[in-house]
Short mmCIF file of C-alpha atoms in Angstrom, two decimals:
data_model
loop_
_atom_site.label_atom_id
_atom_site.label_comp_id
_atom_site.label_asym_id
_atom_site.label_seq_id
_atom_site.Cartn_x
_atom_site.Cartn_y
_atom_site.Cartn_z
CA MET V 76 22.32 -7.71 27.58
CA ALA V 77 19.30 -11.15 26.82
CA ASP V 78 16.62 -9.96 24.29
CA HIS V 79 13.43 -9.08 25.21
CA PRO V 80 11.17 -11.64 24.64
CA VAL V 81 9.48 -10.25 21.54
CA ASP V 82 13.12 -10.29 19.64
CA GLU V 83 13.48 -14.37 21.01
CA LYS V 84 14.44 -17.68 18.51
CA LEU V 85 12.80 -20.81 20.50
CA PRO V 86 14.03 -24.02 19.95
CA ALA V 87 12.53 -25.08 15.80
CA LEU V 88 10.03 -27.50 16.86
CA LYS V 89 9.10 -25.02 19.40
CA MET V 90 8.75 -22.62 17.34
CA ALA V 91 6.66 -24.58 14.53
CA THR V 92 3.98 -26.16 16.95
CA THR V 93 3.67 -23.01 18.60
CA GLY V 94 3.15 -20.96 15.18
CA LEU V 95 0.68 -23.55 14.24
CA GLN V 96 -0.82 -23.02 17.08
CA HIS V 97 -0.90 -19.25 15.70
CA VAL V 98 -3.07 -20.21 12.34
CA ALA V 99 -5.48 -22.83 13.74
CA ALA V 100 -6.54 -20.12 16.06
CA MET V 101 -7.39 -17.70 12.94
CA TYR V 102 -8.45 -20.33 9.82
CA ALA V 103 -11.84 -19.52 10.25
CA GLY V 104 -11.20 -15.72 10.33
CA VAL V 105 -8.92 -15.79 7.27
CA VAL V 106 -11.11 -18.19 5.21
CA ALA V 107 -15.01 -16.86 6.11
CA PRO V 108 -14.73 -13.31 3.55
CA PRO V 109 -14.30 -15.28 0.79
CA LEU V 110 -16.60 -17.75 1.07
CA ILE V 111 -19.21 -15.26 1.82
CA VAL V 112 -18.45 -13.27 -0.96
CA GLY V 113 -17.23 -16.06 -2.96
CA ALA V 114 -20.28 -17.65 -2.72
CA ALA V 115 -22.74 -13.99 -3.29
CA ILE V 116 -21.03 -13.97 -6.59
CA GLY V 117 -21.51 -16.98 -7.81
CA LEU V 118 -18.13 -18.62 -7.54
CA THR V 119 -17.76 -22.21 -8.77
CA GLY V 120 -16.12 -24.79 -6.50
CA ALA V 121 -12.51 -24.90 -7.79
CA ASP V 122 -12.78 -21.00 -7.46
CA LEU V 123 -13.86 -20.44 -4.17
CA THR V 124 -11.23 -23.05 -3.47
CA PHE V 125 -8.95 -21.09 -5.22
CA LEU V 126 -9.93 -17.48 -3.86
CA THR V 127 -9.99 -18.83 -0.31
CA GLY V 128 -5.43 -20.53 -0.45
CA ALA V 129 -5.56 -17.14 -1.84
CA CYS V 130 -6.28 -14.75 1.14
CA LEU V 131 -4.50 -17.85 3.02
CA PHE V 132 -1.07 -17.01 0.39
CA THR V 133 -2.11 -12.66 1.79
CA ALA V 134 -2.59 -13.15 5.23
CA GLY V 135 0.66 -15.37 5.70
CA LEU V 136 2.75 -12.22 3.55
CA ALA V 137 1.28 -9.26 5.28
CA THR V 138 1.78 -11.52 8.85
CA LEU V 139 5.66 -11.55 7.86
CA LEU V 140 5.31 -7.67 6.78
CA GLN V 141 4.19 -6.50 10.20
CA THR V 142 6.30 -9.35 12.58
CA LEU V 143 9.67 -9.41 10.10
CA GLY V 144 9.17 -5.61 9.15
CA ILE V 145 11.39 -3.75 6.14
CA TRP V 146 12.69 0.18 6.58
CA ARG V 147 9.83 1.26 8.72
CA ILE V 148 7.49 -1.17 8.09
CA GLY V 149 6.01 -3.99 10.70
CA ALA V 150 5.54 -3.36 14.56
CA ARG V 151 7.85 -6.11 14.70
CA LEU V 152 5.35 -7.71 17.20
CA PRO V 153 3.61 -10.98 17.53
CA PHE V 154 0.89 -9.83 15.21
CA VAL V 155 -0.99 -11.66 12.91
CA ASN V 156 -2.49 -10.14 9.95
CA GLY V 157 -5.56 -11.69 7.85
CA VAL V 158 -8.70 -10.81 5.81
CA THR V 159 -10.72 -8.04 8.05
CA PHE V 160 -14.11 -9.43 8.36
CA ALA V 161 -14.85 -4.92 8.50
CA GLY V 162 -15.38 -5.09 4.83
CA VAL V 163 -17.61 -8.22 4.23
CA ALA V 164 -20.32 -5.77 4.48
CA PRO V 165 -19.36 -3.25 1.41
CA MET V 166 -18.07 -6.58 -0.36
CA THR V 167 -21.27 -8.12 -0.54
CA ALA V 168 -22.95 -4.31 -0.74
CA ILE V 169 -20.22 -4.32 -4.14
CA VAL V 170 -21.77 -7.49 -5.33
CA ALA V 171 -25.27 -6.98 -5.21
CA ALA V 172 -24.95 -3.70 -7.40
CA THR V 173 -22.22 -4.97 -9.68
CA ASP V 174 -24.68 -6.05 -12.92
CA ASP V 175 -22.50 -9.21 -14.45
CA LYS V 176 -20.90 -10.38 -11.52
CA ASP V 177 -18.05 -11.46 -13.18
CA ASP V 178 -16.73 -7.54 -12.65
CA ALA V 179 -17.86 -7.89 -9.30
CA LEU V 180 -13.91 -8.46 -7.80
CA PRO V 181 -12.20 -7.11 -10.47
CA VAL V 182 -13.93 -3.66 -8.66
CA ILE V 183 -13.23 -5.29 -5.54
CA PHE V 184 -10.08 -5.64 -5.67
CA GLY V 185 -9.33 -1.84 -7.32
CA ALA V 186 -10.71 -0.21 -4.32
CA VAL V 187 -8.68 -2.57 -1.91
CA ILE V 188 -5.68 -1.01 -3.94
CA VAL V 189 -6.64 2.32 -3.79
CA ALA V 190 -8.09 2.41 0.04
CA GLY V 191 -4.28 0.97 0.57
CA LEU V 192 -2.39 3.07 -0.37
CA LEU V 193 -4.59 5.83 1.31
CA GLY V 194 -3.97 4.12 4.43
CA PHE V 195 -0.46 3.86 3.64
CA LEU V 196 0.31 7.62 3.64
CA ALA V 197 -1.54 8.77 6.52
CA ALA V 198 -0.45 5.68 8.94
CA PRO V 199 2.07 8.48 9.94
CA PHE V 200 -0.52 11.18 10.43
CA PHE V 201 -2.85 7.87 12.27
CA SER V 202 -0.40 7.04 14.56
CA LYS V 203 -0.25 10.23 16.32
CA ALA V 204 -3.34 9.44 17.82
CA VAL V 205 -1.30 7.33 20.22
CA ARG V 206 -0.74 9.98 22.35
CA PHE V 207 -5.14 9.98 23.69
CA PHE V 208 -4.83 6.17 24.62
CA PRO V 209 -3.69 6.34 28.82
CA PRO V 210 -4.49 2.77 30.97
CA VAL V 211 -8.40 4.33 31.12
CA VAL V 212 -8.02 4.24 27.52
CA THR V 213 -6.66 0.92 26.50
CA GLY V 214 -7.80 -0.50 29.09
CA THR V 215 -11.42 -0.68 27.69
CA VAL V 216 -10.52 -1.19 24.02
CA ILE V 217 -8.53 -4.88 24.93
CA THR V 218 -11.32 -5.10 26.80
CA LEU V 219 -13.95 -4.66 24.50
CA ILE V 220 -11.65 -6.26 21.60
CA GLY V 221 -12.11 -9.27 23.86
CA VAL V 222 -16.08 -9.04 24.24
CA SER V 223 -16.49 -8.35 20.90
CA LEU V 224 -14.94 -11.64 19.97
CA LEU V 225 -16.95 -13.91 22.21
CA PRO V 226 -20.14 -13.77 20.01
CA VAL V 227 -18.01 -15.32 17.77
CA ALA V 228 -16.85 -18.52 19.70
CA PHE V 229 -19.90 -18.45 20.92
CA GLY V 230 -21.39 -18.51 17.00
CA TRP V 231 -18.25 -21.54 16.54
CA ALA V 232 -19.17 -23.31 19.31
CA GLN V 233 -22.20 -24.08 17.31
CA GLY V 234 -21.85 -24.56 14.24
CA ALA V 235 -20.23 -23.83 11.19
CA ASP V 236 -23.87 -23.31 9.01
CA PRO V 237 -26.50 -21.65 10.67
CA ALA V 238 -29.14 -22.76 8.41
CA ALA V 239 -28.38 -26.62 9.17
CA GLY V 240 -30.58 -28.96 11.17
CA ASP V 241 -27.90 -30.24 13.90
CA PHE V 242 -26.32 -25.76 14.19
CA GLY V 243 -26.64 -25.23 18.44
CA SER V 244 -27.06 -29.68 19.07
CA ALA V 245 -26.56 -30.91 21.82
CA THR V 246 -23.90 -32.59 20.20
CA ASN V 247 -21.93 -29.67 18.79
CA LEU V 248 -22.31 -27.51 22.32
CA ALA V 249 -20.66 -30.73 24.38
CA LEU V 250 -18.05 -30.78 21.61
CA ALA V 251 -17.18 -27.22 22.34
CA ALA V 252 -17.35 -27.96 25.89
CA GLY V 253 -15.45 -30.44 25.81
CA THR V 254 -12.36 -29.08 24.10
CA LEU V 255 -12.74 -26.29 26.08
CA VAL V 256 -12.44 -29.18 29.07
CA ILE V 257 -9.20 -30.43 27.66
CA VAL V 258 -7.45 -26.78 27.34
CA LEU V 259 -8.24 -26.59 31.36
CA LEU V 260 -6.94 -29.71 32.62
CA LEU V 261 -3.81 -29.19 29.79
CA ARG V 262 -3.62 -25.71 31.12
CA ARG V 263 -3.68 -26.97 35.18
CA PHE V 264 -2.03 -30.06 35.01
CA THR V 265 0.64 -30.34 32.65
CA ARG V 266 3.85 -27.93 32.42
CA GLY V 267 6.18 -25.76 30.47
CA PHE V 268 5.85 -26.62 26.66
CA VAL V 269 2.80 -28.88 26.40
CA LYS V 270 1.03 -26.29 28.77
CA GLN V 271 1.42 -23.77 26.27
CA ILE V 272 0.46 -25.63 23.11
CA ALA V 273 -3.13 -26.63 25.24
CA ILE V 274 -4.92 -24.52 22.92
CA LEU V 275 -3.13 -26.95 20.00
CA LEU V 276 -3.71 -30.61 21.52
CA GLY V 277 -7.97 -29.32 22.99
CA MET V 278 -7.80 -28.50 18.91
CA VAL V 279 -6.72 -31.78 17.78
CA ALA V 280 -8.20 -33.74 20.58
CA GLY V 281 -11.45 -32.15 20.20
CA THR V 282 -11.71 -33.06 16.81
CA LEU V 283 -10.48 -36.76 17.02
CA LEU V 284 -13.82 -36.79 19.66
CA ALA V 285 -16.02 -35.40 17.06
CA ILE V 286 -15.19 -38.23 14.14
CA PRO V 287 -17.47 -40.52 15.87
CA PHE V 288 -20.31 -37.97 15.68
CA GLY V 289 -19.89 -37.42 12.33
CA VAL V 290 -19.14 -34.02 12.56
CA THR V 291 -15.80 -34.28 11.14
CA ASP V 292 -15.18 -33.95 7.89
CA PHE V 293 -12.70 -34.80 5.67
CA SER V 294 -13.74 -34.71 1.50
CA ALA V 295 -11.96 -31.65 1.70
CA VAL V 296 -8.76 -32.93 2.25
CA ALA V 297 -9.37 -35.69 -0.96
CA GLN V 298 -10.49 -33.33 -3.25
CA ALA V 299 -8.05 -30.26 -2.27
CA ASP V 300 -4.76 -30.61 -5.25
CA VAL V 301 -1.09 -30.33 -3.57
CA VAL V 302 0.01 -27.31 -5.62
CA GLY V 303 -1.43 -24.38 -6.82
CA PHE V 304 -0.31 -20.85 -6.53
CA PRO V 305 -2.63 -17.40 -6.89
CA ALA V 306 -1.77 -16.70 -10.41
CA PRO V 307 -2.12 -12.68 -10.43
CA PHE V 308 -4.57 -11.10 -11.40
CA HIS V 309 -6.58 -14.55 -11.98
CA PHE V 310 -10.29 -12.65 -12.07
CA GLY V 311 -8.93 -10.11 -13.90
CA ALA V 312 -7.10 -6.91 -14.00
CA PRO V 313 -8.92 -4.21 -11.43
CA GLN V 314 -10.93 -2.16 -12.16
CA PHE V 315 -12.19 1.54 -10.39
CA GLN V 316 -15.19 2.72 -9.67
CA LEU V 317 -15.48 5.72 -7.15
CA ALA V 318 -18.41 4.34 -5.42
CA ALA V 319 -16.80 0.85 -4.11
CA ILE V 320 -13.57 3.09 -3.43
CA LEU V 321 -15.11 5.47 -1.30
CA SER V 322 -17.20 2.10 0.66
CA LEU V 323 -13.75 0.37 1.35
CA CYS V 324 -11.57 3.38 2.26
CA VAL V 325 -14.27 3.62 5.37
CA VAL V 326 -13.51 0.31 5.56
CA MET V 327 -9.58 1.16 6.06
CA VAL V 328 -10.04 3.93 8.45
CA VAL V 329 -12.28 1.66 10.63
CA SER V 330 -9.71 -1.58 10.27
CA MET V 331 -6.55 1.09 11.04
CA THR V 332 -8.47 2.20 14.25
CA GLU V 333 -8.90 -1.72 15.09
CA SER V 334 -5.45 -2.16 14.20
CA THR V 335 -3.79 0.50 16.66
CA ALA V 336 -5.98 -0.45 19.12
CA ASP V 337 -5.14 -4.07 18.95
CA MET V 338 -1.02 -2.70 18.64
CA LEU V 339 -1.66 -0.90 21.74
CA ALA V 340 -3.01 -4.76 23.66
CA LEU V 341 -0.46 -6.70 22.33
CA GLY V 342 1.98 -3.95 22.78
CA GLU V 343 0.79 -4.02 26.89
CA ILE V 344 0.80 -7.66 26.90
CA VAL V 345 4.34 -8.16 25.63
CA GLU V 346 5.47 -5.64 28.10
CA ARG V 347 7.00 -3.30 25.42
CA PRO V 348 4.36 -0.70 25.05
CA ALA V 349 3.79 -0.12 21.32
CA ASP V 350 4.68 4.28 21.03
CA GLU V 351 3.59 5.71 17.93
CA ARG V 352 6.64 5.28 15.76
CA THR V 353 5.97 1.39 16.24
CA ILE V 354 1.88 1.77 15.87
CA ALA V 355 3.28 3.93 12.23
CA ALA V 356 5.09 1.12 11.11
CA GLY V 357 2.26 -1.62 12.01
CA LEU V 358 -0.29 0.59 10.32
CA ARG V 359 2.19 0.72 7.01
CA ALA V 360 2.65 -2.88 7.26
CA ASP V 361 -1.62 -3.39 6.86
CA THR V 362 -2.00 -0.61 4.59
CA LEU V 363 0.28 -2.20 2.28
CA GLY V 364 -0.84 -5.84 2.39
CA SER V 365 -3.87 -4.51 1.45
CA ALA V 366 -2.60 -2.91 -1.54
CA LEU V 367 -0.62 -5.41 -2.06
CA SER V 368 -2.90 -8.44 -1.81
CA PRO V 369 -5.64 -7.84 -4.80
CA LEU V 370 -2.42 -8.81 -7.20
CA PHE V 371 -3.01 -12.18 -5.41
CA ASN V 372 -6.39 -12.48 -5.84
CA GLY V 373 -7.02 -11.65 -1.56
CA PHE V 374 -9.10 -8.97 -0.02
CA MET V 375 -8.62 -6.29 2.85
CA CYS V 376 -5.53 -7.16 5.48
CA SER V 377 -5.87 -6.06 9.35
CA ALA V 378 -4.13 -7.52 12.70
CA PHE V 379 -6.37 -10.70 14.74
CA ALA V 380 -7.15 -9.87 17.99
CA GLN V 381 -7.95 -13.26 18.21
CA ASN V 382 -3.92 -14.22 18.20
CA ILE V 383 -3.36 -11.41 20.70
CA GLY V 384 -5.58 -13.68 23.68
CA LEU V 385 -3.54 -16.69 22.07
CA VAL V 386 -0.06 -14.43 22.96
CA ALA V 387 -1.73 -13.02 26.20
CA MET V 388 -2.50 -16.82 27.35
CA THR V 389 0.53 -18.80 26.47
CA ARG V 390 2.64 -15.99 27.30
CA ILE V 391 5.66 -16.51 24.21
CA ARG V 392 6.43 -13.32 23.44
CA SER V 393 8.63 -14.11 20.60
CA ARG V 394 7.77 -12.25 17.01
CA TYR V 395 9.32 -15.20 15.22
CA VAL V 396 6.84 -17.78 16.64
CA VAL V 397 3.96 -15.85 14.91
CA ALA V 398 6.44 -15.19 11.56
CA VAL V 399 6.58 -19.00 11.28
CA GLY V 400 3.07 -19.25 11.42
CA GLY V 401 2.90 -16.44 8.56
CA GLY V 402 5.36 -18.82 6.91
CA PHE V 403 2.34 -21.48 7.37
CA LEU V 404 -0.02 -19.36 5.62
CA VAL V 405 1.48 -18.81 3.11
CA LEU V 406 2.84 -22.81 2.48
CA MET V 407 -1.47 -23.34 2.53
CA GLY V 408 -1.85 -20.76 0.00
CA LEU V 409 0.89 -22.56 -2.42
CA CYS V 410 -0.55 -26.12 -1.27
CA PRO V 411 -4.08 -26.53 -1.08
CA VAL V 412 -3.61 -30.23 0.43
CA ALA V 413 -2.28 -28.63 3.34
CA ALA V 414 -4.72 -25.71 3.87
CA SER V 415 -7.32 -28.43 4.32
CA LEU V 416 -6.01 -30.21 7.20
CA ILE V 417 -6.80 -27.20 9.28
CA ALA V 418 -10.16 -27.11 7.56
CA VAL V 419 -10.92 -30.30 8.91
CA VAL V 420 -10.92 -29.37 12.84
CA PRO V 421 -14.85 -28.31 13.10
CA ARG V 422 -16.25 -25.11 13.82
CA PRO V 423 -17.48 -26.07 17.38
CA VAL V 424 -14.43 -27.08 18.07
CA LEU V 425 -12.89 -24.15 17.57
CA GLY V 426 -15.81 -21.84 19.48
CA GLY V 427 -14.67 -24.01 22.52
CA ALA V 428 -11.22 -22.87 22.47
CA GLY V 429 -12.31 -19.89 21.17
CA VAL V 430 -14.03 -18.77 24.90
CA VAL V 431 -10.39 -19.79 26.10
CA LEU V 432 -8.59 -17.18 23.37
CA PHE V 433 -11.08 -14.35 23.41
CA GLY V 434 -11.65 -14.76 26.93
CA SER V 435 -8.20 -14.02 27.85
CA VAL V 436 -7.94 -10.58 25.94
CA ALA V 437 -11.06 -9.35 27.91
CA ALA V 438 -9.02 -10.12 31.03
CA SER V 439 -5.51 -7.92 29.31
CA GLY V 440 -7.72 -5.50 29.19
CA ILE V 441 -9.21 -5.41 32.93
CA GLN V 442 -5.97 -5.52 34.10
CA THR V 443 -5.16 -3.17 32.52
CA LEU V 444 -8.07 -1.11 34.08
CA VAL V 445 -6.52 -2.62 37.43
CA ARG V 446 -3.36 -0.07 36.74
CA ALA V 447 -5.85 3.37 35.06
CA GLY V 448 -7.13 4.08 38.87
CA LEU V 449 -10.79 3.62 38.81
CA ASP V 450 -10.52 5.33 41.77
CA LYS V 451 -11.46 8.21 40.24
CA ASP V 452 -14.98 8.53 39.77
CA ASN V 453 -13.97 10.39 35.71
CA ASN V 454 -12.16 7.25 34.91
CA VAL V 455 -15.52 5.11 35.84
CA LEU V 456 -17.24 7.00 33.96
CA ILE V 457 -15.33 6.86 30.70
CA VAL V 458 -14.86 3.03 31.09
CA ALA V 459 -18.96 2.63 31.81
CA VAL V 460 -19.90 4.60 29.25
CA SER V 461 -17.50 3.54 26.75
CA LEU V 462 -18.02 0.02 27.34
CA ALA V 463 -21.85 0.85 26.83
CA VAL V 464 -21.31 1.98 23.16
CA GLY V 465 -18.77 -0.71 22.36
CA ILE V 466 -21.51 -3.54 23.51
CA ILE V 467 -24.36 -1.96 21.77
CA PRO V 468 -23.50 -3.63 18.89
CA ILE V 469 -23.56 -7.18 20.48
CA SER V 470 -26.53 -6.46 22.29
CA ALA V 471 -28.33 -5.18 19.68
CA PRO V 472 -27.77 -5.75 16.76
CA GLU V 473 -29.91 -3.82 14.65
CA PHE V 474 -29.55 -0.74 16.89
CA TYR V 475 -28.29 1.59 13.85
CA HIS V 476 -30.79 -0.09 11.63
CA SER V 477 -31.55 3.29 10.26
CA PHE V 478 -28.59 5.20 9.52
CA PRO V 479 -26.64 5.17 5.76
CA GLU V 480 -24.74 1.88 4.89
CA THR V 481 -21.66 3.60 5.37
CA ALA V 482 -22.54 5.11 8.82
CA ARG V 483 -23.35 1.49 9.82
CA ILE V 484 -19.69 -0.28 8.78
CA VAL V 485 -18.11 2.23 11.50
CA LEU V 486 -21.23 2.01 14.11
CA ASP V 487 -21.64 -1.75 14.09
CA SER V 488 -18.23 -2.47 14.93
CA GLY V 489 -18.10 -1.64 19.08
CA ILE V 490 -14.47 -1.74 19.07
CA SER V 491 -14.54 1.15 16.21
CA THR V 492 -17.17 3.27 18.69
CA GLY V 493 -15.71 2.47 21.86
CA CYS V 494 -12.56 3.43 21.09
CA VAL V 495 -13.93 6.99 19.83
CA VAL V 496 -15.63 7.28 22.66
CA ALA V 497 -13.15 7.00 25.57
CA VAL V 498 -10.83 8.50 23.65
CA LEU V 499 -12.87 11.99 23.65
CA LEU V 500 -14.31 11.47 27.25
CA ASN V 501 -10.72 11.32 28.61
CA VAL V 502 -10.47 14.23 27.09
CA VAL V 503 -13.07 15.73 27.85
CA PHE V 504 -12.31 14.92 32.28
CA ASN V 505 -9.05 14.38 32.16
CA HIS V 506 -6.79 17.53 30.12
CA LEU V 507 -9.77 20.20 29.01
CA GLY V 508 -10.06 22.63 31.16
CA THR V 509 -7.73 21.14 34.22
CA GLY V 510 -5.27 23.74 34.61
CA GLY V 511 -2.57 20.53 35.34
CA ARG V 512 -5.07 20.27 38.45
CA ALA V 513 -4.79 16.13 37.72
CA ALA V 514 -1.72 14.24 39.13
CA GLU V 515 -2.05 10.59 38.24
CA VAL V 516 -0.02 9.52 35.73
CA THR V 517 -1.54 7.54 32.97
CA HIS V 518 1.42 6.48 30.06
CA PRO V 519 1.49 7.52 27.51
CA MET V 520 -0.44 10.79 28.22
CA GLU V 521 -1.11 12.21 30.88
CA PRO V 522 -4.14 14.24 32.64
CA GLY V 523 -3.33 17.73 33.25
CA GLU V 524 -1.15 18.22 29.63
CA GLU V 525 -2.73 20.59 26.97
CA ILE V 526 -3.73 19.34 24.01
CA THR V 527 -1.23 21.03 21.24
CA THR V 528 -1.71 21.02 17.28
CA THR V 529 2.70 20.23 17.39
CA GLY V 530 1.91 16.34 18.00
CA ALA V 531 3.88 16.23 21.49
CA PRO V 532 2.23 17.18 25.22
CA ALA V 533 2.80 20.70 26.57
CA ALA V 534 5.01 20.94 29.93
CA THR V 535 2.50 20.58 32.85
CA PRO V 536 2.70 23.79 35.16
#
C-alpha cells in the first residue's frame, strides 16, 4: 500500500530545495520578534545576532519535533514551528517593566519555561475542542488566517523599516509586484518540479532584480561568523516573576488556539484531517518546544500559518520536506553566515511572494466553506459574524485600545477571536435546542448532536 503523501520521502534534491523554500517563507517571521525585543533591551550588535541565531536554532528543533515526532509528541504533519509574534507585545512590556535591562531576557525566559510546561500538561484537554470545529468553523478560521497574514505581506512589500525614507516607495512596490508576476508566470508556464518551487525561484529572481536598485544588502554575509553555537543560558539563568509568567501564560493560550486552527487547516489541505489525538500531539510539540527553547536562548514557539499557504500552493504535502527545512534552520542557528544568506532577500521581494502564499491560505478556507453548507441561514450568520469580529484587529487596530493589556493580547489576535466566536455561534445555532432536527453532516461534530461532558457526541435520536 502506497504511503500517504504526508509520509512520502521525495528525492534528495527536491527535498532540499522545497525545504529551503519553507525556510525562506518563514525566515522574516522568525527573526522579527528577537530583533524587536533585542532592540527594546538595547542589545549590542553581537548579542542581537546571537539572539536571532538562537531563535532560528530553536525554531528548527521545534519543527523537527513537530514533523518527525517522538512518542505522543508531534502532529507528524508538514507543520513549521517558529517564534510566535503573539508574544512580542508582552515581552516588550516585560522589558519596559524591568529596571535592570540585563534581567529582562532571564525574566522572559523563566516565564516562557513555565508557560510551556503548563501548556504541555493542558494539551490533551485543550485538544478535545476539536469536536467543536466542523467545516463551517474551520473554513472561517482558515480564511481568517489568510486574511490576517495578508497585511504582513503588504507591510513587507513597502520595505523593512517604516521609518525609512524609501518605505512604500515606487521602487519597493515595483520589486514586490515584479516578484509576484514572476511567481505567477512560473506557476502558469512551467511544469513539474520548477512549478512547485516557483516561490523560491521567484524570490531568487526578485533578489537579483533588486541589486541594481541598491535594495539588496550583503553586509550581513560579510560580517557573519562561519560557526556559532547558542550556548545555554547565554544571557543568564532564568528568573521567575509572577506577572511575567501570567502574561505569557495568556500568550500560550492564544498560541494553542491558533495552532489548533492551523492544524485543522493543514489537515484539510493535505487530506489527512487532524483528529483529537493529532491535535494533542501537535500541541505537546508546540509547548514542549517552547519550554525547551529558553535553554538555548529562544522564545515561545508556535505554528507558522504562512507555510500552510506554501503547502496549499505547491501541493507538496510531505512532512519530511518540512523536516528538512527544520534541519536548515538548525544549521543556520549553528552557522550565522548561512543564516545571513536568507537575510539578503529584500523585504519587498518577500512581500510579493507573501501575497501568493497568504492568499492561498484564504482561498483554502473559502474552499472549506463551500463544503460547509452555506445554503443554511445559520451557517451564513456564523461565517458573517465570525469573519467580521476576526477582521476587527486588521481594519481597526485601535478598536480595543481601552481594554487592559492582558485582554488585548487575545482581542488583538483576529484569528483567536474569530475562532472563539465561530465555535460559540456554531454551538448556539447548530446544536443547542435542535432536538436532533439538523441533518447535515459537518465533520467532526454534527449539528443536532447533544453536547456532553464525556468528550464524545451523544447519539442522535
